């Protein structure tokens, strides 16, 4: 099979590799679509994210969907030909976090495209059968792949306790921010404001259901007089985060979704005097059924986020597309092309 392999900063080579064999409880999946993520771009540009360092050739890509073509010993959940969305992180199932249901925090998680685990910019992958989730035919291959970032939005909205009537502020109108917006509306949020500095992305947020948009280069959030019950911070920008926290209503919730620097300043007075709850998010847990249901019911738009397709030989082009096109939202790799 072919695989696009990261060999160093800014260097991806197309290689021929043996097709993997599914182990006990695993299925072999022919990959149909893979979304590109900011983390893939970061590994490509810098060779590391925090403590995760690329020390040997690595296949990136973790937003994946495809077709089950073979089952390993004891794997009985899927028939051959079943279309699936892949949950890219498989935990050890035995640690304290897994037993408590927080498998996203498993210290021995094996996550696609995170050193040293190869990802899905390749023609075939193996995955535990429990993490290959069936999707209906009404959900396209691209949309099935984007169930992964949609799950980030589902997890963030659950952490923020978004419910009917909640007023939500989403800072950052990138792919995750646009998905958080849609999930918040699907969860019943009545007012969702989205902020950014990119007019094209703000326009997309309006199209996808934002009740208000704000270009923070032209107008400050403080002057907008919007007081949300929940903040979904998706920009990772320190100044944007601090300004957004100051806007949150008393007893509100602050969910840090975007990955910025190792440290960001927070307005402690606002946190204390308003008794704001602040939490981080790390991936997701038990979100795929809800995310697939939202996509299948048309409650979220996933295909509308795709702004470019690339064959496996063009992975580098897909990873650098955002630097060339300010209107790009989500580049998708199709490994069979």
PDB file of C-alpha atoms in Angstrom, residues 12-205:
ATOM      1  CA  UNK A  12       6.796  14.161   3.424  1.00  0.00           C
ATOM      2  CA  UNK A  13       7.613  11.268   1.101  1.00  0.00           C
ATOM      3  CA  UNK A  14       5.235   8.848  -0.616  1.00  0.00           C
ATOM      4  CA  UNK A  15       6.283   5.284   0.230  1.00  0.00           C
ATOM      5  CA  UNK A  16       5.216   1.724  -0.466  1.00  0.00           C
ATOM      6  CA  UNK A  17       4.602  -0.223   2.747  1.00  0.00           C
ATOM      7  CA  UNK A  18       3.213  -3.666   3.535  1.00  0.00           C
ATOM      8  CA  UNK A  19      -0.535  -3.680   4.043  1.00  0.00           C
ATOM      9  CA  UNK A  20      -1.165  -4.249   7.770  1.00  0.00           C
ATOM     10  CA  UNK A  21      -2.911  -7.357   9.081  1.00  0.00           C
ATOM     11  CA  UNK A  22      -5.651  -6.880  11.673  1.00  0.00           C
ATOM     12  CA  UNK A  23      -4.821  -8.361  15.060  1.00  0.00           C
ATOM     13  CA  UNK A  24      -7.219  -9.877  17.610  1.00  0.00           C
ATOM     14  CA  UNK A  25     -10.340  -7.750  17.919  1.00  0.00           C
ATOM     15  CA  UNK A  26      -9.231  -5.455  15.097  1.00  0.00           C
ATOM     16  CA  UNK A  27     -10.531  -4.648  11.624  1.00  0.00           C
ATOM     17  CA  UNK A  28      -8.658  -3.603   8.496  1.00  0.00           C
ATOM     18  CA  UNK A  29     -10.132  -0.449   6.966  1.00  0.00           C
ATOM     19  CA  UNK A  30      -9.581   0.869   3.456  1.00  0.00           C
ATOM     20  CA  UNK A  31      -9.292   4.599   4.049  1.00  0.00           C
ATOM     21  CA  UNK A  32     -11.635   6.758   1.962  1.00  0.00           C
ATOM     22  CA  UNK A  33     -11.259  10.270   3.415  1.00  0.00           C
ATOM     23  CA  UNK A  34      -8.954  11.939   5.935  1.00  0.00           C
ATOM     24  CA  UNK A  35      -9.372  15.493   7.175  1.00  0.00           C
ATOM     25  CA  UNK A  36      -6.289  17.599   7.817  1.00  0.00           C
ATOM     26  CA  UNK A  37      -6.018  19.047  11.307  1.00  0.00           C
ATOM     27  CA  UNK A  38      -4.006  21.865  12.822  1.00  0.00           C
ATOM     28  CA  UNK A  39      -2.032  19.272  14.775  1.00  0.00           C
ATOM     29  CA  UNK A  40      -0.979  17.588  11.511  1.00  0.00           C
ATOM     30  CA  UNK A  41       0.190  20.964  10.221  1.00  0.00           C
ATOM     31  CA  UNK A  42       2.072  21.624  13.456  1.00  0.00           C
ATOM     32  CA  UNK A  43       3.940  18.314  13.289  1.00  0.00           C
ATOM     33  CA  UNK A  44       4.771  19.029   9.649  1.00  0.00           C
ATOM     34  CA  UNK A  45       6.065  22.527  10.416  1.00  0.00           C
ATOM     35  CA  UNK A  46       7.735  21.954  13.788  1.00  0.00           C
ATOM     36  CA  UNK A  47       8.218  18.210  14.312  1.00  0.00           C
ATOM     37  CA  UNK A  48       6.614  18.266  17.737  1.00  0.00           C
ATOM     38  CA  UNK A  49       3.651  19.345  19.831  1.00  0.00           C
ATOM     39  CA  UNK A  50       4.624  19.831  23.461  1.00  0.00           C
ATOM     40  CA  UNK A  51       6.048  16.568  24.769  1.00  0.00           C
ATOM     41  CA  UNK A  52       5.076  14.637  21.611  1.00  0.00           C
ATOM     42  CA  UNK A  53       8.177  14.661  19.409  1.00  0.00           C
ATOM     43  CA  UNK A  54       8.585  13.082  15.959  1.00  0.00           C
ATOM     44  CA  UNK A  55      11.775  11.040  16.361  1.00  0.00           C
ATOM     45  CA  UNK A  56      11.287   8.585  13.475  1.00  0.00           C
ATOM     46  CA  UNK A  57       9.289   8.499  10.214  1.00  0.00           C
ATOM     47  CA  UNK A  58       5.608   9.036  10.990  1.00  0.00           C
ATOM     48  CA  UNK A  59       2.329   8.835   9.073  1.00  0.00           C
ATOM     49  CA  UNK A  60       0.109  11.751  10.083  1.00  0.00           C
ATOM     50  CA  UNK A  61      -3.689  12.017   9.839  1.00  0.00           C
ATOM     51  CA  UNK A  62      -6.343  11.129  12.420  1.00  0.00           C
ATOM     52  CA  UNK A  63      -9.685  12.367  11.011  1.00  0.00           C
ATOM     53  CA  UNK A  64     -10.525   9.245   9.028  1.00  0.00           C
ATOM     54  CA  UNK A  65     -13.313   7.173   7.524  1.00  0.00           C
ATOM     55  CA  UNK A  66     -13.389   4.177   5.231  1.00  0.00           C
ATOM     56  CA  UNK A  67     -14.671   0.669   4.549  1.00  0.00           C
ATOM     57  CA  UNK A  68     -14.075  -2.491   6.577  1.00  0.00           C
ATOM     58  CA  UNK A  69     -12.341  -5.018   4.309  1.00  0.00           C
ATOM     59  CA  UNK A  70     -11.124  -7.673   6.761  1.00  0.00           C
ATOM     60  CA  UNK A  71     -11.698  -8.730  10.355  1.00  0.00           C
ATOM     61  CA  UNK A  72      -9.020 -10.020  12.678  1.00  0.00           C
ATOM     62  CA  UNK A  73      -9.377 -12.983  15.064  1.00  0.00           C
ATOM     63  CA  UNK A  74     -12.388 -12.554  17.340  1.00  0.00           C
ATOM     64  CA  UNK A  75     -13.625  -9.374  15.641  1.00  0.00           C
ATOM     65  CA  UNK A  76     -17.337  -9.880  14.981  1.00  0.00           C
ATOM     66  CA  UNK A  77     -18.933  -6.447  15.130  1.00  0.00           C
ATOM     67  CA  UNK A  78     -18.668  -5.469  11.440  1.00  0.00           C
ATOM     68  CA  UNK A  79     -19.456  -7.077   8.123  1.00  0.00           C
ATOM     69  CA  UNK A  80     -17.094  -6.700   5.186  1.00  0.00           C
ATOM     70  CA  UNK A  81     -18.063  -3.592   3.249  1.00  0.00           C
ATOM     71  CA  UNK A  82     -19.356  -1.693   6.286  1.00  0.00           C
ATOM     72  CA  UNK A  83     -18.656   2.046   6.048  1.00  0.00           C
ATOM     73  CA  UNK A  84     -17.164   3.364   9.275  1.00  0.00           C
ATOM     74  CA  UNK A  85     -15.917   6.525  10.937  1.00  0.00           C
ATOM     75  CA  UNK A  86     -12.733   5.877  12.884  1.00  0.00           C
ATOM     76  CA  UNK A  87     -12.242   7.021  16.448  1.00  0.00           C
ATOM     77  CA  UNK A  88      -8.468   7.441  16.273  1.00  0.00           C
ATOM     78  CA  UNK A  89      -7.498   6.884  19.897  1.00  0.00           C
ATOM     79  CA  UNK A  90      -7.535   3.391  21.414  1.00  0.00           C
ATOM     80  CA  UNK A  91      -6.918   3.283  25.207  1.00  0.00           C
ATOM     81  CA  UNK A  92      -5.621   0.390  27.285  1.00  0.00           C
ATOM     82  CA  UNK A  93      -9.123  -0.303  28.736  1.00  0.00           C
ATOM     83  CA  UNK A  94      -7.639  -1.157  32.160  1.00  0.00           C
ATOM     84  CA  UNK A  95      -6.266   2.014  33.802  1.00  0.00           C
ATOM     85  CA  UNK A  96      -8.118   4.059  36.428  1.00  0.00           C
ATOM     86  CA  UNK A  97      -9.173   6.693  33.873  1.00  0.00           C
ATOM     87  CA  UNK A  98     -10.576   4.067  31.505  1.00  0.00           C
ATOM     88  CA  UNK A  99     -12.468   2.341  34.318  1.00  0.00           C
ATOM     89  CA  UNK A 100     -13.964   5.714  35.289  1.00  0.00           C
ATOM     90  CA  UNK A 101     -15.158   6.279  31.721  1.00  0.00           C
ATOM     91  CA  UNK A 102     -12.562   8.973  30.985  1.00  0.00           C
ATOM     92  CA  UNK A 103     -10.679   6.946  28.409  1.00  0.00           C
ATOM     93  CA  UNK A 104      -9.544  10.118  26.634  1.00  0.00           C
ATOM     94  CA  UNK A 105      -7.217  10.633  29.613  1.00  0.00           C
ATOM     95  CA  UNK A 106      -5.696   7.136  29.411  1.00  0.00           C
ATOM     96  CA  UNK A 107      -1.931   7.560  29.871  1.00  0.00           C
ATOM     97  CA  UNK A 108      -1.275   4.696  27.428  1.00  0.00           C
ATOM     98  CA  UNK A 109      -3.550   5.951  24.675  1.00  0.00           C
ATOM     99  CA  UNK A 110      -2.475   4.952  21.157  1.00  0.00           C
ATOM    100  CA  UNK A 111      -3.636   7.832  18.974  1.00  0.00           C
ATOM    101  CA  UNK A 112      -3.356   8.008  15.184  1.00  0.00           C
ATOM    102  CA  UNK A 113      -0.717  10.419  13.902  1.00  0.00           C
ATOM    103  CA  UNK A 114       0.750  11.081  17.346  1.00  0.00           C
ATOM    104  CA  UNK A 115       4.349   9.900  17.832  1.00  0.00           C
ATOM    105  CA  UNK A 116       5.123   7.044  17.623  1.00  0.00           C
ATOM    106  CA  UNK A 117       1.721   5.828  16.309  1.00  0.00           C
ATOM    107  CA  UNK A 118       1.167   6.016  12.555  1.00  0.00           C
ATOM    108  CA  UNK A 119      -1.982   7.698  11.312  1.00  0.00           C
ATOM    109  CA  UNK A 120      -4.314   7.558   8.329  1.00  0.00           C
ATOM    110  CA  UNK A 121      -2.564   9.332   5.429  1.00  0.00           C
ATOM    111  CA  UNK A 122      -2.297   5.876   3.906  1.00  0.00           C
ATOM    112  CA  UNK A 123      -4.465   3.427   1.970  1.00  0.00           C
ATOM    113  CA  UNK A 124      -5.202   0.992   4.819  1.00  0.00           C
ATOM    114  CA  UNK A 125      -5.215   1.118   8.629  1.00  0.00           C
ATOM    115  CA  UNK A 126      -6.096  -1.304  11.398  1.00  0.00           C
ATOM    116  CA  UNK A 127      -8.146  -0.287  14.416  1.00  0.00           C
ATOM    117  CA  UNK A 128      -9.925  -1.972  17.309  1.00  0.00           C
ATOM    118  CA  UNK A 129     -13.408  -2.920  16.134  1.00  0.00           C
ATOM    119  CA  UNK A 130     -15.058  -0.952  18.973  1.00  0.00           C
ATOM    120  CA  UNK A 131     -13.514   2.241  17.585  1.00  0.00           C
ATOM    121  CA  UNK A 132     -14.768   1.739  14.029  1.00  0.00           C
ATOM    122  CA  UNK A 133     -18.242   3.265  14.150  1.00  0.00           C
ATOM    123  CA  UNK A 134     -20.805   2.404  11.441  1.00  0.00           C
ATOM    124  CA  UNK A 135     -22.207   5.352   9.499  1.00  0.00           C
ATOM    125  CA  UNK A 136     -25.380   5.410   7.387  1.00  0.00           C
ATOM    126  CA  UNK A 137     -25.209   5.889   3.629  1.00  0.00           C
ATOM    127  CA  UNK A 138     -26.719   9.357   4.027  1.00  0.00           C
ATOM    128  CA  UNK A 139     -23.394  10.473   5.568  1.00  0.00           C
ATOM    129  CA  UNK A 140     -20.677  11.016   2.939  1.00  0.00           C
ATOM    130  CA  UNK A 141     -17.118   9.729   3.277  1.00  0.00           C
ATOM    131  CA  UNK A 142     -15.868  13.267   3.948  1.00  0.00           C
ATOM    132  CA  UNK A 143     -18.523  13.844   6.596  1.00  0.00           C
ATOM    133  CA  UNK A 144     -17.735  10.477   8.193  1.00  0.00           C
ATOM    134  CA  UNK A 145     -14.107  11.549   8.491  1.00  0.00           C
ATOM    135  CA  UNK A 146     -15.128  14.861  10.046  1.00  0.00           C
ATOM    136  CA  UNK A 147     -17.025  13.087  12.807  1.00  0.00           C
ATOM    137  CA  UNK A 148     -13.668  13.327  14.607  1.00  0.00           C
ATOM    138  CA  UNK A 149     -13.509  17.146  14.838  1.00  0.00           C
ATOM    139  CA  UNK A 150     -17.284  17.186  15.339  1.00  0.00           C
ATOM    140  CA  UNK A 151     -16.674  15.046  18.406  1.00  0.00           C
ATOM    141  CA  UNK A 152     -14.408  17.790  19.753  1.00  0.00           C
ATOM    142  CA  UNK A 153     -17.390  20.139  19.500  1.00  0.00           C
ATOM    143  CA  UNK A 154     -19.732  17.639  21.159  1.00  0.00           C
ATOM    144  CA  UNK A 155     -17.272  17.121  24.016  1.00  0.00           C
ATOM    145  CA  UNK A 156     -16.771  20.881  24.480  1.00  0.00           C
ATOM    146  CA  UNK A 157     -20.507  21.548  24.578  1.00  0.00           C
ATOM    147  CA  UNK A 158     -21.019  18.750  27.081  1.00  0.00           C
ATOM    148  CA  UNK A 159     -18.274  20.188  29.278  1.00  0.00           C
ATOM    149  CA  UNK A 160     -19.922  23.620  29.011  1.00  0.00           C
ATOM    150  CA  UNK A 161     -23.327  22.103  29.823  1.00  0.00           C
ATOM    151  CA  UNK A 162     -24.927  23.765  26.822  1.00  0.00           C
ATOM    152  CA  UNK A 163     -28.694  23.282  26.964  1.00  0.00           C
ATOM    153  CA  UNK A 164     -31.864  24.906  25.596  1.00  0.00           C
ATOM    154  CA  UNK A 165     -31.704  28.617  26.310  1.00  0.00           C
ATOM    155  CA  UNK A 166     -27.928  28.795  26.877  1.00  0.00           C
ATOM    156  CA  UNK A 167     -26.146  31.849  25.492  1.00  0.00           C
ATOM    157  CA  UNK A 168     -22.789  30.818  24.021  1.00  0.00           C
ATOM    158  CA  UNK A 169     -19.693  32.687  22.902  1.00  0.00           C
ATOM    159  CA  UNK A 170     -17.367  30.896  20.474  1.00  0.00           C
ATOM    160  CA  UNK A 171     -13.979  32.554  20.017  1.00  0.00           C
ATOM    161  CA  UNK A 172     -12.231  31.466  16.825  1.00  0.00           C
ATOM    162  CA  UNK A 173     -14.058  30.550  13.610  1.00  0.00           C
ATOM    163  CA  UNK A 174     -11.706  27.829  12.409  1.00  0.00           C
ATOM    164  CA  UNK A 175     -13.008  24.300  11.791  1.00  0.00           C
ATOM    165  CA  UNK A 176     -13.389  23.521  15.509  1.00  0.00           C
ATOM    166  CA  UNK A 177     -15.071  26.843  16.253  1.00  0.00           C
ATOM    167  CA  UNK A 178     -17.520  26.367  13.379  1.00  0.00           C
ATOM    168  CA  UNK A 179     -18.333  22.889  14.646  1.00  0.00           C
ATOM    169  CA  UNK A 180     -18.737  24.089  18.240  1.00  0.00           C
ATOM    170  CA  UNK A 181     -21.160  26.699  16.906  1.00  0.00           C
ATOM    171  CA  UNK A 182     -23.251  24.071  15.146  1.00  0.00           C
ATOM    172  CA  UNK A 183     -23.271  21.665  18.080  1.00  0.00           C
ATOM    173  CA  UNK A 184     -24.255  24.459  20.467  1.00  0.00           C
ATOM    174  CA  UNK A 185     -27.239  25.296  18.256  1.00  0.00           C
ATOM    175  CA  UNK A 186     -28.138  21.602  18.004  1.00  0.00           C
ATOM    176  CA  UNK A 187     -27.991  21.352  21.804  1.00  0.00           C
ATOM    177  CA  UNK A 188     -30.515  24.197  22.069  1.00  0.00           C
ATOM    178  CA  UNK A 189     -28.403  27.330  22.515  1.00  0.00           C
ATOM    179  CA  UNK A 190     -30.584  30.323  21.669  1.00  0.00           C
ATOM    180  CA  UNK A 191     -27.836  32.876  21.007  1.00  0.00           C
ATOM    181  CA  UNK A 192     -24.382  32.011  19.709  1.00  0.00           C
ATOM    182  CA  UNK A 193     -21.876  34.761  18.968  1.00  0.00           C
ATOM    183  CA  UNK A 194     -18.713  33.879  17.031  1.00  0.00           C
ATOM    184  CA  UNK A 195     -15.613  36.075  17.034  1.00  0.00           C
ATOM    185  CA  UNK A 196     -12.590  36.026  14.738  1.00  0.00           C
ATOM    186  CA  UNK A 197     -10.355  38.290  12.655  1.00  0.00           C
ATOM    187  CA  UNK A 198     -10.988  36.524   9.333  1.00  0.00           C
ATOM    188  CA  UNK A 199     -14.013  37.992   7.481  1.00  0.00           C
ATOM    189  CA  UNK A 200     -14.440  34.904   5.292  1.00  0.00           C
ATOM    190  CA  UNK A 201     -14.639  32.605   8.289  1.00  0.00           C
ATOM    191  CA  UNK A 202     -17.014  34.943  10.092  1.00  0.00           C
ATOM    192  CA  UNK A 203     -19.260  34.933   7.037  1.00  0.00           C
ATOM    193  CA  UNK A 204     -19.182  31.132   7.108  1.00  0.00           C
ATOM    194  CA  UNK A 205     -20.155  31.225  10.793  1.00  0.00           C
TER     195      UNK A 205
END
